[in-house]
Amino acid sequence: MVWAIFIFLLIVFIVGPITLLLWLNILAKKPQHSIIRAHPYLGWMRYLLEKIGPEFRQYWFDDDNSGKPFSRTDFLGLVFSAKYRSDLLSFGSKRDFDKPGFYIANGLFPLLNEELRVDNQEKVHSMKYKIDHEGLFTRHEKLEKDQTTRWLYHEEETIIVGGNRKFPWKLRGPFGASATSYGAVGENYILSTGHGSRLAGGSWINTGEGGVAPEHLESGVDVVAQIGPGLFGFRDDEGNFSIDEFKCKAEEPNIKAFELKFGQGAKIRGGHLEGSKVTTKVANIRKVPVGKTINSPNRFPFLHNAPETLQFIKMLQDEGGKPVGIKIVVGYPSILDDFFEAMNNLRIYPDFITVDGGEGGTGATYKSMADTMGLPLYPALIAVVDKAHQFGLRKKLKIFASGKLISADKIAIAIAIGADAVNSARGFMIANGCIMALQCHTGKCPTGVTTTDPKYQGALVPEEKKWRVMNYIINVRQGLFALAAACGIDSPRKFTRDHIVFKDVDGKIKRLSELFPIPDSLDELCKRTL
């Protein structure tokens, strides 16, 4: 017995380590990395630390406000909203108030809840987490049933998209799930997001350019079907646009609108999907080969200018009877002039414009594009809203904003700038359990969000996560009404640029309406000059 123990310890503590060191030394002689060849053991240690570095930085070394693309503070605020339907904090904000930034200007006499124009008449069944015990290494919590109000817009505040269409889209809330394609995300994410959005009411899910999957329609939620330059789900066997496929989708009652993707934040290159994520089902929906990496073009091949684009939009509006909009990224305000001028000349108008900020980026893209291509959301949104006013078109179309808008305060600023509603992709991903592992493009997402692999998708259980999505939406809407009440207005729809102030590095403040006043229309300017 003693000899057996001695031999075991000898193997574990002497023979094993020596064998490992010899093996690493032999392996280092192979032509791999220069550092490992010159310094075998330190080189292996360096690459080990490099491999686990992102996780160490995220959990140990980044402070609460410095993490990217979202800080730890933002991330945890969203997680608490989704799990507990509350983002209460203690001991004050961690924001650096010395830095310049936007603030919401509260009024002296805020409104009470009963003074708000909100539809809270109906209480609905919901579930949220309750913590039973939180120890050093474990947290014991469970889902508990409860009742909640949904904080919907009052019926008179309903957002109507495509009021001139045969089937206009009516929205009782300003917040929904942005474009995330099936293939880039899996069935379980689509199901949980769809069911959660339907339970919250007044919300929606955008299919992304990957086409309409059965799961998009299964939940009964409002669906925005996106048509990208690759025409996935809307093309024939030769890859050309198919009006028959479009009409088929337009007949689906849950599909409320269509969105032509002309640009996506950080991704002007066109869509990208790794071959490892192109399963048989993905391939059948998109009509592409199984297992082949997909790179869609960065422009619709048959649309070369504004008039052709508007004529195409008009054809879709007439054939489908439902709202048709476009999604754009703004490079410079004046670039929009030709497009808005063509609308007036042809008297053809998209039913909505989605403005995506350059800081967006759920999909795979090049670093150079992610860092520098396209304006960030707020200046881009100001440019589009101002151009719509300038050309006298603001009342003819709705404007959606998209780009890192995951909390009520950021959404309120976007609405105050002039957006009618807001999309979020990563907000809904985090509500579904995303931990920002930065593995979206690999198909090996550890939380089952950005993968179609059954092994990894199993981590995301739609029956559980749908309640998180519901809670997240409701908590955002409740937060919007709370901010509106603090400003002395009875609905988030009444936010204007007067309610937002900007504090510069010297502490000087100006209202957004002073920095970026809503411009007069060209017709009004002409009348004044005459």
Short mmCIF file of C-alpha atoms in Angstrom, two decimals, residues 78-79 81-83 85 127 129 143 175-177 188-201 203-205 221 424-425 427-433 460-477:
data_model
loop_
_atom_site.label_atom_id
_atom_site.label_comp_id
_atom_site.label_asym_id
_atom_site.label_seq_id
_atom_site.Cartn_x
_atom_site.Cartn_y
_atom_site.Cartn_z
CA LEU A 78 -29.75 45.28 -18.08
CA VAL A 79 -29.41 41.86 -16.46
CA SER A 81 -33.97 44.57 -15.49
CA ALA A 82 -34.46 41.25 -17.25
CA LYS A 83 -34.27 38.99 -14.22
CA ARG A 85 -37.70 43.78 -13.45
CA MET A 127 -42.53 35.76 -13.81
CA TYR A 129 -36.53 35.90 -10.23
CA LEU A 143 -38.66 32.12 -10.92
CA PHE A 175 -39.00 49.52 -28.04
CA GLY A 176 -38.35 46.31 -29.97
CA ALA A 177 -35.74 43.76 -31.02
CA ASN A 188 -34.02 29.29 -29.26
CA TYR A 189 -33.07 32.98 -29.25
CA ILE A 190 -35.77 33.77 -31.81
CA LEU A 191 -38.38 31.84 -29.83
CA SER A 192 -37.57 33.39 -26.46
CA THR A 193 -37.35 36.91 -27.91
CA GLY A 194 -40.56 36.47 -29.89
CA HIS A 195 -42.58 35.02 -27.03
CA GLY A 196 -41.21 37.53 -24.54
CA SER A 197 -41.98 40.46 -26.83
CA ARG A 198 -45.52 39.18 -27.41
CA LEU A 199 -46.08 38.79 -23.67
CA ALA A 200 -44.91 42.36 -23.10
CA GLY A 201 -47.18 43.61 -25.90
CA SER A 203 -43.12 45.27 -29.18
CA TRP A 204 -41.67 43.46 -32.20
CA ILE A 205 -38.79 41.43 -33.61
CA VAL A 221 -45.29 38.62 -32.15
CA SER A 424 -31.98 47.10 -29.87
CA ALA A 425 -30.13 43.92 -30.79
CA GLY A 427 -29.94 44.55 -25.40
CA PHE A 428 -32.18 41.61 -26.22
CA MET A 429 -29.18 39.31 -26.53
CA ILE A 430 -28.06 40.20 -23.01
CA ALA A 431 -31.63 39.77 -21.75
CA ASN A 432 -31.42 36.24 -23.17
CA GLY A 433 -28.27 35.50 -21.19
CA LEU A 460 -30.75 28.92 -23.83
CA VAL A 461 -34.14 27.64 -22.68
CA PRO A 462 -36.91 29.69 -24.35
CA GLU A 463 -39.49 28.84 -21.70
CA GLU A 464 -37.28 30.51 -19.09
CA LYS A 465 -35.67 33.32 -21.08
CA LYS A 466 -38.95 34.61 -22.55
CA TRP A 467 -39.80 36.00 -19.10
CA ARG A 468 -36.49 37.86 -19.02
CA VAL A 469 -37.27 39.43 -22.39
CA MET A 470 -40.75 40.40 -21.19
CA ASN A 471 -39.35 41.92 -18.00
CA TYR A 472 -36.68 43.83 -19.89
CA ILE A 473 -39.15 45.44 -22.29
CA ILE A 474 -41.58 46.38 -19.53
CA ASN A 475 -38.84 47.79 -17.30
CA VAL A 476 -37.51 49.93 -20.15
CA ARG A 477 -40.99 51.31 -20.84
#
